[in-house]
C-alpha atoms as a PDB file:
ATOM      1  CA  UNK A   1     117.108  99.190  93.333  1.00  0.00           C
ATOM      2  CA  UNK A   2     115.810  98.034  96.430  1.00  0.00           C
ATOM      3  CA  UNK A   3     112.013  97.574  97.842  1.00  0.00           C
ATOM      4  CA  UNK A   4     108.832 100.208  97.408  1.00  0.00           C
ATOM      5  CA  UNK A   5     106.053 100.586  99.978  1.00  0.00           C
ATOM      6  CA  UNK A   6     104.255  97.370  98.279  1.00  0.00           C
ATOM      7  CA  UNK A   7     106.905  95.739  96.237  1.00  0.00           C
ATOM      8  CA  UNK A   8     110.328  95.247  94.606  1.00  0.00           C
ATOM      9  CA  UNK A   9     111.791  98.342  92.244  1.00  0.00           C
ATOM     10  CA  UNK A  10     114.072  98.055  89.787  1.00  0.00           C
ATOM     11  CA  UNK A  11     115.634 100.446  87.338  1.00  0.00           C
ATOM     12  CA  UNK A  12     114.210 100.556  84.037  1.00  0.00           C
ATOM     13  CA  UNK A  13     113.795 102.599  80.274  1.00  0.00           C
ATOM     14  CA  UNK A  14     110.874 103.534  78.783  1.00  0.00           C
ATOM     15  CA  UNK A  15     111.622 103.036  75.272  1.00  0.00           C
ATOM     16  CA  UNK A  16     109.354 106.075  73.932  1.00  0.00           C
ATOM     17  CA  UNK A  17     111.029 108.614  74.667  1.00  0.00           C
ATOM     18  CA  UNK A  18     114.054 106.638  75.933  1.00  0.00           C
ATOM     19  CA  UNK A  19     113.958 108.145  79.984  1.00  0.00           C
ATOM     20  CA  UNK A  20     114.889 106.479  82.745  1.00  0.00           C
ATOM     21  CA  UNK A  21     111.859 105.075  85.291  1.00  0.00           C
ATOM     22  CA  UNK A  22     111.998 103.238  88.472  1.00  0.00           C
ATOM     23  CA  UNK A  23     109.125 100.158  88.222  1.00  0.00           C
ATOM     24  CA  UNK A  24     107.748  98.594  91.814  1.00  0.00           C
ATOM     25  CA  UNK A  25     106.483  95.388  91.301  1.00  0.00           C
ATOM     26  CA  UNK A  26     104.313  94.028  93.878  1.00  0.00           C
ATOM     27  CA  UNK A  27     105.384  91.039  95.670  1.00  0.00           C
ATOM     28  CA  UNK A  28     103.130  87.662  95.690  1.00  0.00           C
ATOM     29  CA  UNK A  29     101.198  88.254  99.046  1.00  0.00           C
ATOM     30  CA  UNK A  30     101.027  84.703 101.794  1.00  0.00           C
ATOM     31  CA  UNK A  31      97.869  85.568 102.674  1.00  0.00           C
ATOM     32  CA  UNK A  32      94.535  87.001 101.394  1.00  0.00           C
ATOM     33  CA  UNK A  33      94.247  89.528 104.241  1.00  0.00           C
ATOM     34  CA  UNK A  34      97.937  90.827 103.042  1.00  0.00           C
ATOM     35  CA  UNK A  35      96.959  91.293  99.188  1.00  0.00           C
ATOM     36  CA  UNK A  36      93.863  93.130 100.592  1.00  0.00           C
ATOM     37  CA  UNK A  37      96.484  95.435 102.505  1.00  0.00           C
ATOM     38  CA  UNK A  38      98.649  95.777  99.692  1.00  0.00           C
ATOM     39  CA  UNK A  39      96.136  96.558  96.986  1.00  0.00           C
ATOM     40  CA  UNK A  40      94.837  99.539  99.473  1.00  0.00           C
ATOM     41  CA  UNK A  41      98.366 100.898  99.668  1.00  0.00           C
ATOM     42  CA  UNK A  42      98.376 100.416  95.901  1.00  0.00           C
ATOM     43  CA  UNK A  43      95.426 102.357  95.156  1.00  0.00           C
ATOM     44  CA  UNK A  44      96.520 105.216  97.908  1.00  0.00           C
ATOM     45  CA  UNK A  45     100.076 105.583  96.365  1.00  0.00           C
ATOM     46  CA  UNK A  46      98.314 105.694  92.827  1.00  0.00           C
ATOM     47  CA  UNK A  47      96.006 108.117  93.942  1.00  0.00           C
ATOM     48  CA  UNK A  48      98.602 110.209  95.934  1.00  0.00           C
ATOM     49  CA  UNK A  49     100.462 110.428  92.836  1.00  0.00           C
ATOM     50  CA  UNK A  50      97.790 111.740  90.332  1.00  0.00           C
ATOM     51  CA  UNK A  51      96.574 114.406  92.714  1.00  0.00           C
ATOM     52  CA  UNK A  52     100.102 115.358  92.609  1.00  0.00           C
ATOM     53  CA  UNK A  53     101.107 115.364  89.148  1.00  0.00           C
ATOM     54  CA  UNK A  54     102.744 118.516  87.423  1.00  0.00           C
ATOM     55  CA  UNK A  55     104.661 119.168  90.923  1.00  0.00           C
ATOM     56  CA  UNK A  56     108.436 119.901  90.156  1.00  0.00           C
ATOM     57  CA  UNK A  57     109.584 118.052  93.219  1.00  0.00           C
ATOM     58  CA  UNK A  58     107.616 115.420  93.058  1.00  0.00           C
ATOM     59  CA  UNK A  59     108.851 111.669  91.241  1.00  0.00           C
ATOM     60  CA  UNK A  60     106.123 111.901  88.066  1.00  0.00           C
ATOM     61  CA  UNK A  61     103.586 108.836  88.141  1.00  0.00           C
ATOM     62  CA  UNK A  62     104.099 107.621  84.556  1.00  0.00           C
ATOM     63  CA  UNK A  63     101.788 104.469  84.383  1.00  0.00           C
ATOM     64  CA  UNK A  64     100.045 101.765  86.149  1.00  0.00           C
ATOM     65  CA  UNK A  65      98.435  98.547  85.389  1.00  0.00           C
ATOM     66  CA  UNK A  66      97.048  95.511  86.799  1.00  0.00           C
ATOM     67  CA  UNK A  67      98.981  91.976  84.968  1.00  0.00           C
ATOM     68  CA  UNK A  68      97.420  88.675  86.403  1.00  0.00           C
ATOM     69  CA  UNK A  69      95.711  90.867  89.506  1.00  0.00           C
ATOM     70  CA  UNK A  70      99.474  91.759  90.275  1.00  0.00           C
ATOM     71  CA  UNK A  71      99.853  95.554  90.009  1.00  0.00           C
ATOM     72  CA  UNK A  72     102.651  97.481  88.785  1.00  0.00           C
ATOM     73  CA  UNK A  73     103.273 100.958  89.758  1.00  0.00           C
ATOM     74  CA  UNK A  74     105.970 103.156  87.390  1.00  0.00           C
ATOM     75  CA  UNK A  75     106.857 105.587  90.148  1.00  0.00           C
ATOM     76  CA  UNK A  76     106.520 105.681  93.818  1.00  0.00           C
ATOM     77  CA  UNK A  77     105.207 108.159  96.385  1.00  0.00           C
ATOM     78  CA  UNK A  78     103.659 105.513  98.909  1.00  0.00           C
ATOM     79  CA  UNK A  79     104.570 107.197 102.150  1.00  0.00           C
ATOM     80  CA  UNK A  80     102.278 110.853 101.048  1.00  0.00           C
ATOM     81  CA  UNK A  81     100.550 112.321 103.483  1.00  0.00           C
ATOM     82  CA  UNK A  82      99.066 115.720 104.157  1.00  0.00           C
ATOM     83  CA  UNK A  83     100.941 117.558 107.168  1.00  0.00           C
ATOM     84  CA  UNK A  84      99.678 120.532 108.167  1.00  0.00           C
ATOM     85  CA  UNK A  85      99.253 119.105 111.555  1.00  0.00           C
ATOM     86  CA  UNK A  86     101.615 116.873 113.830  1.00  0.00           C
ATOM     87  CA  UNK A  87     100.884 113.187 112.982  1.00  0.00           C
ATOM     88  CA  UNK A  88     100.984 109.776 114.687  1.00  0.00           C
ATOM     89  CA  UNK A  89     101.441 107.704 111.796  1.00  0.00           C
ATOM     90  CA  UNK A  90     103.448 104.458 111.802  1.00  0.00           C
ATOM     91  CA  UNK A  91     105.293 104.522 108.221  1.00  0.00           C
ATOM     92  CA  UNK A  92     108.603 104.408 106.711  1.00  0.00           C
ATOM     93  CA  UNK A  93     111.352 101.520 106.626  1.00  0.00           C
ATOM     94  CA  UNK A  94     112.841 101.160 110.186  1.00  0.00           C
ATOM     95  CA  UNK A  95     116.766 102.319 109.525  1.00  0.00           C
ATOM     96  CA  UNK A  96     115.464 105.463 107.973  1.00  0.00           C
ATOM     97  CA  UNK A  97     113.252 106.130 110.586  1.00  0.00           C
ATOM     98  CA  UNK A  98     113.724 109.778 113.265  1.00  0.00           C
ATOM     99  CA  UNK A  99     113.266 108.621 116.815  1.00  0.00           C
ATOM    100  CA  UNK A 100     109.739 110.311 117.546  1.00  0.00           C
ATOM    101  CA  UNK A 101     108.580 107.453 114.798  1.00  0.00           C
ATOM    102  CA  UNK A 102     109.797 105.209 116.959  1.00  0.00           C
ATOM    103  CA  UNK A 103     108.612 105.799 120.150  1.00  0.00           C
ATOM    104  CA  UNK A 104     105.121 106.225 118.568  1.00  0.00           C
ATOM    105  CA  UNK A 105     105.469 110.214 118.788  1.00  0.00           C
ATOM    106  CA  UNK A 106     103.588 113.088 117.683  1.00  0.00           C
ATOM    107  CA  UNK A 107     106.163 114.387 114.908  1.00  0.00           C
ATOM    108  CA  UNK A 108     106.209 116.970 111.466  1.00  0.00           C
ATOM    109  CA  UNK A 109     108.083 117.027 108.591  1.00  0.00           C
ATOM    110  CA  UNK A 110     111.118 117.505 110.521  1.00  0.00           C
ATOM    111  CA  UNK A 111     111.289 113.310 110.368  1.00  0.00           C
ATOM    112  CA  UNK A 112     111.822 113.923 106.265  1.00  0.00           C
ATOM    113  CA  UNK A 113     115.118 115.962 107.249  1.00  0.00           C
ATOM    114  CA  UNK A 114     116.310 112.719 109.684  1.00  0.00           C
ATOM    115  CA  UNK A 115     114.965 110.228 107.081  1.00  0.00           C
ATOM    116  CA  UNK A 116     116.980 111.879 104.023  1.00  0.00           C
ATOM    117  CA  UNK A 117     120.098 112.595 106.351  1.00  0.00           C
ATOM    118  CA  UNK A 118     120.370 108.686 106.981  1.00  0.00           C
ATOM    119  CA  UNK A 119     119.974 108.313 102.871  1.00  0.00           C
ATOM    120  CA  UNK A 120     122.845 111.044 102.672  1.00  0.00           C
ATOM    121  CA  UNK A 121     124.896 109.180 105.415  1.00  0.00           C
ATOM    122  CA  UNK A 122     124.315 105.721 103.559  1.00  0.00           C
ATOM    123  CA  UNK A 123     125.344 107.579 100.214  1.00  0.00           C
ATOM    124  CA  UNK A 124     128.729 108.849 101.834  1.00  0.00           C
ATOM    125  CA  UNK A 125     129.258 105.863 103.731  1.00  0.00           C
ATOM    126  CA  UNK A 126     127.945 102.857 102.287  1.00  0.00           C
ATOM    127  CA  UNK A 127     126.402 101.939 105.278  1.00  0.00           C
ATOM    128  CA  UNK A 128     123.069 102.722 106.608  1.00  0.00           C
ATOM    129  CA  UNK A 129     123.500 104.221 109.997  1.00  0.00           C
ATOM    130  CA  UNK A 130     122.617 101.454 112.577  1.00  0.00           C
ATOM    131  CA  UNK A 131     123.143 104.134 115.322  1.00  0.00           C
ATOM    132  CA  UNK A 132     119.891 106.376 116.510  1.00  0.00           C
ATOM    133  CA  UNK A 133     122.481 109.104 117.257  1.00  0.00           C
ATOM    134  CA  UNK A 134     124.530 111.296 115.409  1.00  0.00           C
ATOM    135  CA  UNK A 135     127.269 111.287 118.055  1.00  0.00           C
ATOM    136  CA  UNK A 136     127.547 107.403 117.758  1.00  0.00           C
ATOM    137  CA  UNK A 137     127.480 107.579 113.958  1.00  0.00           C
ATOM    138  CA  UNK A 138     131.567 106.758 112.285  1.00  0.00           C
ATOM    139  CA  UNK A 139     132.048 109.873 110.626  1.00  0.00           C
ATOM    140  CA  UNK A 140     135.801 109.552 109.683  1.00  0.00           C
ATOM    141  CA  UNK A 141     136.983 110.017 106.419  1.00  0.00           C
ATOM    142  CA  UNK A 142     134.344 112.339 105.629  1.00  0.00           C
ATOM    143  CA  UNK A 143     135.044 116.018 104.800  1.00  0.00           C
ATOM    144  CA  UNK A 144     134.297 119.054 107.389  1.00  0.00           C
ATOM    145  CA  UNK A 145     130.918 119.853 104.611  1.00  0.00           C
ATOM    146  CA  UNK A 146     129.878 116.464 105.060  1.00  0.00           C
ATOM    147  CA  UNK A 147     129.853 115.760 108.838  1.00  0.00           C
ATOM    148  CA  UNK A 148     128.270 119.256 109.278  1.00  0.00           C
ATOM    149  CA  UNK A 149     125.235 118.767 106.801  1.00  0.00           C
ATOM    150  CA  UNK A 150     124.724 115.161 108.544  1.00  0.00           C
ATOM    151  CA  UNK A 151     124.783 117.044 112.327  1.00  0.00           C
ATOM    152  CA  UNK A 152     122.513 119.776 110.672  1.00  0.00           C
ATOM    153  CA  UNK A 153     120.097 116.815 109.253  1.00  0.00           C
ATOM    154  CA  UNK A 154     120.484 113.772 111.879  1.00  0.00           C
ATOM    155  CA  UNK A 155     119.918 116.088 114.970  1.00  0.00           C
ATOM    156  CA  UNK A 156     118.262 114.508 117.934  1.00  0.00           C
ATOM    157  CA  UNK A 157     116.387 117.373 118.776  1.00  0.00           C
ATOM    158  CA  UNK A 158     113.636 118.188 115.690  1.00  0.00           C
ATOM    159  CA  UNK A 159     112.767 121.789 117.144  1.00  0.00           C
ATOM    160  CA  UNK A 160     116.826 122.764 115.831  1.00  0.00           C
END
């Protein structure tokens, strides 16, 4: 499927009862200084997910365990973060991320709408969008829904 916060995910089936779960693996770390990293993101995603659980629109944290001090996570919510106020944080993958991440920004939940828009945009495109703008974006070949959901998510200004 791609790669988590911490790790690589791939599809999977949990044989009892026979649903459908997305597993991040962690990755070998170089260094001791980047397992110490990882293993705190770990342990936040882990715990992010448990005070979480029961929530309808929330991915469900199944399991966890520790194999060989290499952790595996069934689930993912890395990226959690209480916003009731404007935040500063640095997180995300780059392509996905709304411009006030970027420029180091005070920014709301508002960068969730530009963040899903790009997933939306990669899912009708097969392409992530390399462009920052909407108006740069290749929107041909989409329909007249389409283009106006991505203008309504991938808008430059996150007070509209």
């Amino acid at each position: 499927m791609g790669f988590g916060s911490v790790g690589f995910v791939v599809k999977a089936t949990d044989k009892k009862p026979n649903n459908r779960v997305a597993i991040e693996r962690m990755v070998k770390c170089s260094n001791e200084q980047e397992r110490l990293m990882a293993m705190k993101e770990i342990r936040y995603e882990i715990a992010s997910l448990v005070a979480l659980r029961g929530h309808p629109n929330i991915c469900q944290l199944m399991d966890h365990f520790d194999q060989d001090n290499k952790y595996c996570v069934i689930a993912n919510f890395g990226l959690a973060t209480n916003c009731k106020h404007p935040l500063i944080r640095d997180c995300g993958s780059i392509p996905y991320m709304a411009l006030e991440m970027l420029l180091k920004s005070w920014y709301d939940k508002s960068v969730d709408i530009w963040s899903f828009g790009c997933l939306v945009y990669l899912r009708l495109v097969d392409v992530a969008p390399v462009e920052r703008f909407i108006s740069q974006m290749n929107l041909d070949g989409l329909s007249m829904d389409a283009k106006d959901l991505l203008m309504k998510m991938l808008q430059e200004n996150p007070s509209k």
